[in-house]
């Protein structure tokens, strides 16, 4: 199963009663009952399109190099569009009382993830963390601006935490096999 498939699968789970449940807002909302496999495939297609569109937009932002405020505004607008698209898709399904917990969301992600993809993301995380550490030393050596120092330290923490999360997912995927 590829990366896009595992991301799409992470929004759907089977309840104890055998119903397919769609979590349009992940852990932040209640589930919707998916009536049939055709509707489930539509939901998965939306999740895949959203991931591809978001990736393309992210690459465009990197290429265009807009200001930081513009990036934040565009990310916020992208999230609003995604939330609206999820709402439009989910509103036609019957609301369930079931909610997804953080543990369930990570367990589903691990179960549906390809180990090769996890290793690639782990490797990228190691590279980004190492670059962040290098940038931290460079900034601390050459700049007196506190904001620059805080920014590079936050980058190291962010990518380091992501790297550890992917390492944890690889470990969990190894235990399921």
Short mmCIF file of C-alpha atoms in Angstrom, two decimals:
data_model
loop_
_atom_site.label_atom_id
_atom_site.label_comp_id
_atom_site.label_asym_id
_atom_site.label_seq_id
_atom_site.Cartn_x
_atom_site.Cartn_y
_atom_site.Cartn_z
CA UNK A 1 0.00 0.00 0.00
CA UNK A 2 1.39 3.39 -0.99
CA UNK A 3 1.68 6.54 1.03
CA UNK A 4 -1.44 8.16 -0.43
CA UNK A 5 -3.46 4.99 0.17
CA UNK A 6 -2.36 4.83 3.80
CA UNK A 7 -3.25 8.49 4.32
CA UNK A 8 -6.70 7.92 2.80
CA UNK A 9 -7.26 4.76 4.86
CA UNK A 10 -6.42 6.60 8.09
CA UNK A 11 -9.69 8.55 7.94
CA UNK A 12 -11.85 5.41 7.87
CA UNK A 13 -12.24 2.60 10.38
CA UNK A 14 -14.60 -0.27 11.01
CA UNK A 15 -16.69 -0.09 14.19
CA UNK A 16 -17.34 -2.99 16.56
CA UNK A 17 -20.71 -3.46 14.84
CA UNK A 18 -19.09 -3.73 11.40
CA UNK A 19 -20.08 -0.28 10.16
CA UNK A 20 -17.55 1.72 8.15
CA UNK A 21 -16.96 5.05 9.87
CA UNK A 22 -15.51 8.17 8.25
CA UNK A 23 -13.75 10.73 10.44
CA UNK A 24 -13.73 13.90 8.30
CA UNK A 25 -12.03 15.94 11.02
CA UNK A 26 -9.94 13.17 12.55
CA UNK A 27 -9.91 13.28 16.33
CA UNK A 28 -11.66 16.63 16.38
CA UNK A 29 -15.14 15.47 15.50
CA UNK A 30 -17.60 12.64 15.47
CA UNK A 31 -17.68 9.93 12.86
CA UNK A 32 -20.02 9.64 9.92
CA UNK A 33 -21.45 6.28 8.85
CA UNK A 34 -20.42 5.35 5.30
CA UNK A 35 -23.30 3.49 3.62
CA UNK A 36 -21.38 1.51 0.98
CA UNK A 37 -18.03 0.79 -0.64
CA UNK A 38 -18.65 3.21 -3.51
CA UNK A 39 -19.00 6.11 -1.08
CA UNK A 40 -15.91 4.92 0.79
CA UNK A 41 -13.93 5.04 -2.47
CA UNK A 42 -15.13 8.62 -3.05
CA UNK A 43 -13.88 9.60 0.40
CA UNK A 44 -10.49 8.00 -0.23
CA UNK A 45 -10.25 9.74 -3.61
CA UNK A 46 -10.91 13.11 -1.93
CA UNK A 47 -8.19 12.44 0.65
CA UNK A 48 -5.70 11.53 -2.08
CA UNK A 49 -6.57 14.58 -4.19
CA UNK A 50 -6.18 16.79 -1.13
CA UNK A 51 -2.75 15.37 -0.35
CA UNK A 52 -1.53 15.79 -3.93
CA UNK A 53 -2.96 19.31 -4.20
CA UNK A 54 -1.41 20.31 -0.89
CA UNK A 55 1.97 18.95 -1.97
CA UNK A 56 1.86 20.81 -5.28
CA UNK A 57 0.88 24.04 -3.53
CA UNK A 58 3.72 23.54 -1.04
CA UNK A 59 6.23 23.10 -3.86
CA UNK A 60 4.89 26.22 -5.57
CA UNK A 61 5.35 28.17 -2.33
CA UNK A 62 8.95 26.97 -2.15
CA UNK A 63 9.58 27.96 -5.76
CA UNK A 64 7.92 31.41 -5.51
CA UNK A 65 9.54 32.29 -2.14
CA UNK A 66 6.78 34.59 -0.84
CA UNK A 67 7.04 36.47 2.44
CA UNK A 68 6.46 34.60 5.70
CA UNK A 69 3.15 36.36 6.30
CA UNK A 70 1.95 35.35 2.83
CA UNK A 71 2.91 31.73 3.52
CA UNK A 72 0.93 31.71 6.78
CA UNK A 73 -2.10 33.29 5.09
CA UNK A 74 -1.99 30.75 2.23
CA UNK A 75 -1.60 27.82 4.64
CA UNK A 76 -4.56 29.10 6.67
CA UNK A 77 -6.68 29.49 3.52
CA UNK A 78 -5.67 25.99 2.39
CA UNK A 79 -6.77 24.55 5.72
CA UNK A 80 -10.10 26.36 5.48
CA UNK A 81 -10.66 24.96 1.98
CA UNK A 82 -9.77 21.44 3.21
CA UNK A 83 -12.12 21.68 6.18
CA UNK A 84 -14.90 22.92 3.90
CA UNK A 85 -14.28 20.09 1.39
CA UNK A 86 -14.41 17.53 4.22
CA UNK A 87 -17.62 19.07 5.52
CA UNK A 88 -19.25 19.00 2.07
CA UNK A 89 -18.28 15.32 1.66
CA UNK A 90 -19.38 14.32 5.18
CA UNK A 91 -22.66 16.19 5.55
CA UNK A 92 -24.64 13.65 3.53
CA UNK A 93 -23.74 10.75 5.83
CA UNK A 94 -25.48 9.85 9.09
CA UNK A 95 -23.74 11.19 12.18
CA UNK A 96 -22.40 8.63 14.66
CA UNK A 97 -21.56 9.14 18.33
CA UNK A 98 -18.18 7.48 17.93
CA UNK A 99 -14.99 9.53 18.12
CA UNK A 100 -11.41 8.69 17.21
CA UNK A 101 -8.69 8.94 19.85
CA UNK A 102 -5.06 9.91 19.24
CA UNK A 103 -4.01 6.31 19.94
CA UNK A 104 -6.50 4.95 17.37
CA UNK A 105 -5.41 7.47 14.74
CA UNK A 106 -1.73 6.56 15.12
CA UNK A 107 -2.52 2.83 15.25
CA UNK A 108 -4.50 3.07 11.99
CA UNK A 109 -1.72 5.10 10.36
CA UNK A 110 0.91 2.58 11.38
CA UNK A 111 -1.19 -0.39 10.28
CA UNK A 112 -1.83 1.12 6.84
CA UNK A 113 1.65 2.58 6.25
CA UNK A 114 4.28 1.15 3.98
CA UNK A 115 7.54 0.55 5.86
CA UNK A 116 9.57 1.81 2.90
CA UNK A 117 7.80 5.18 3.04
CA UNK A 118 8.36 5.37 6.78
CA UNK A 119 12.09 4.78 6.30
CA UNK A 120 12.24 7.49 3.62
CA UNK A 121 10.54 9.99 5.92
CA UNK A 122 12.80 8.96 8.79
CA UNK A 123 15.86 9.54 6.58
CA UNK A 124 14.56 12.93 5.47
CA UNK A 125 13.90 13.82 9.09
CA UNK A 126 17.48 12.92 10.05
CA UNK A 127 18.81 15.09 7.21
CA UNK A 128 16.56 18.03 8.12
CA UNK A 129 17.45 17.75 11.81
CA UNK A 130 21.16 17.66 10.96
CA UNK A 131 20.78 20.71 8.70
CA UNK A 132 18.89 22.44 11.50
CA UNK A 133 21.70 21.72 13.97
CA UNK A 134 24.24 23.05 11.46
CA UNK A 135 22.11 26.17 10.89
CA UNK A 136 21.81 26.62 14.65
CA UNK A 137 25.57 26.69 15.07
CA UNK A 138 25.92 29.07 12.11
CA UNK A 139 23.24 31.45 13.39
CA UNK A 140 24.59 31.43 16.95
CA UNK A 141 28.09 32.16 15.63
CA UNK A 142 27.16 34.92 13.19
CA UNK A 143 24.01 36.67 14.43
CA UNK A 144 22.97 38.42 17.58
CA UNK A 145 19.26 38.51 16.71
CA UNK A 146 17.27 36.51 19.29
CA UNK A 147 14.42 35.84 16.83
CA UNK A 148 16.79 34.07 14.39
CA UNK A 149 18.15 31.92 17.21
CA UNK A 150 14.66 30.96 18.39
CA UNK A 151 13.60 30.15 14.80
CA UNK A 152 16.46 27.72 14.13
CA UNK A 153 16.03 26.06 17.53
CA UNK A 154 12.32 25.56 16.81
CA UNK A 155 13.25 24.01 13.46
CA UNK A 156 15.57 21.53 15.17
CA UNK A 157 12.90 20.63 17.73
CA UNK A 158 10.22 20.26 15.03
CA UNK A 159 12.25 18.05 12.70
CA UNK A 160 13.76 16.11 15.61
CA UNK A 161 10.30 15.34 16.99
CA UNK A 162 9.09 14.31 13.52
CA UNK A 163 12.11 12.04 13.10
CA UNK A 164 11.44 10.38 16.44
CA UNK A 165 7.77 9.95 15.52
CA UNK A 166 8.68 8.17 12.27
CA UNK A 167 11.16 6.00 14.17
CA UNK A 168 8.34 5.09 16.58
CA UNK A 169 6.05 4.28 13.63
CA UNK A 170 8.73 2.02 12.11
CA UNK A 171 9.06 0.22 15.43
CA UNK A 172 5.28 -0.19 15.69
CA UNK A 173 5.10 -1.45 12.09
CA UNK A 174 7.81 -4.01 12.92
CA UNK A 175 5.76 -5.26 15.88
CA UNK A 176 2.64 -5.77 13.76
CA UNK A 177 4.51 -8.09 11.36
#
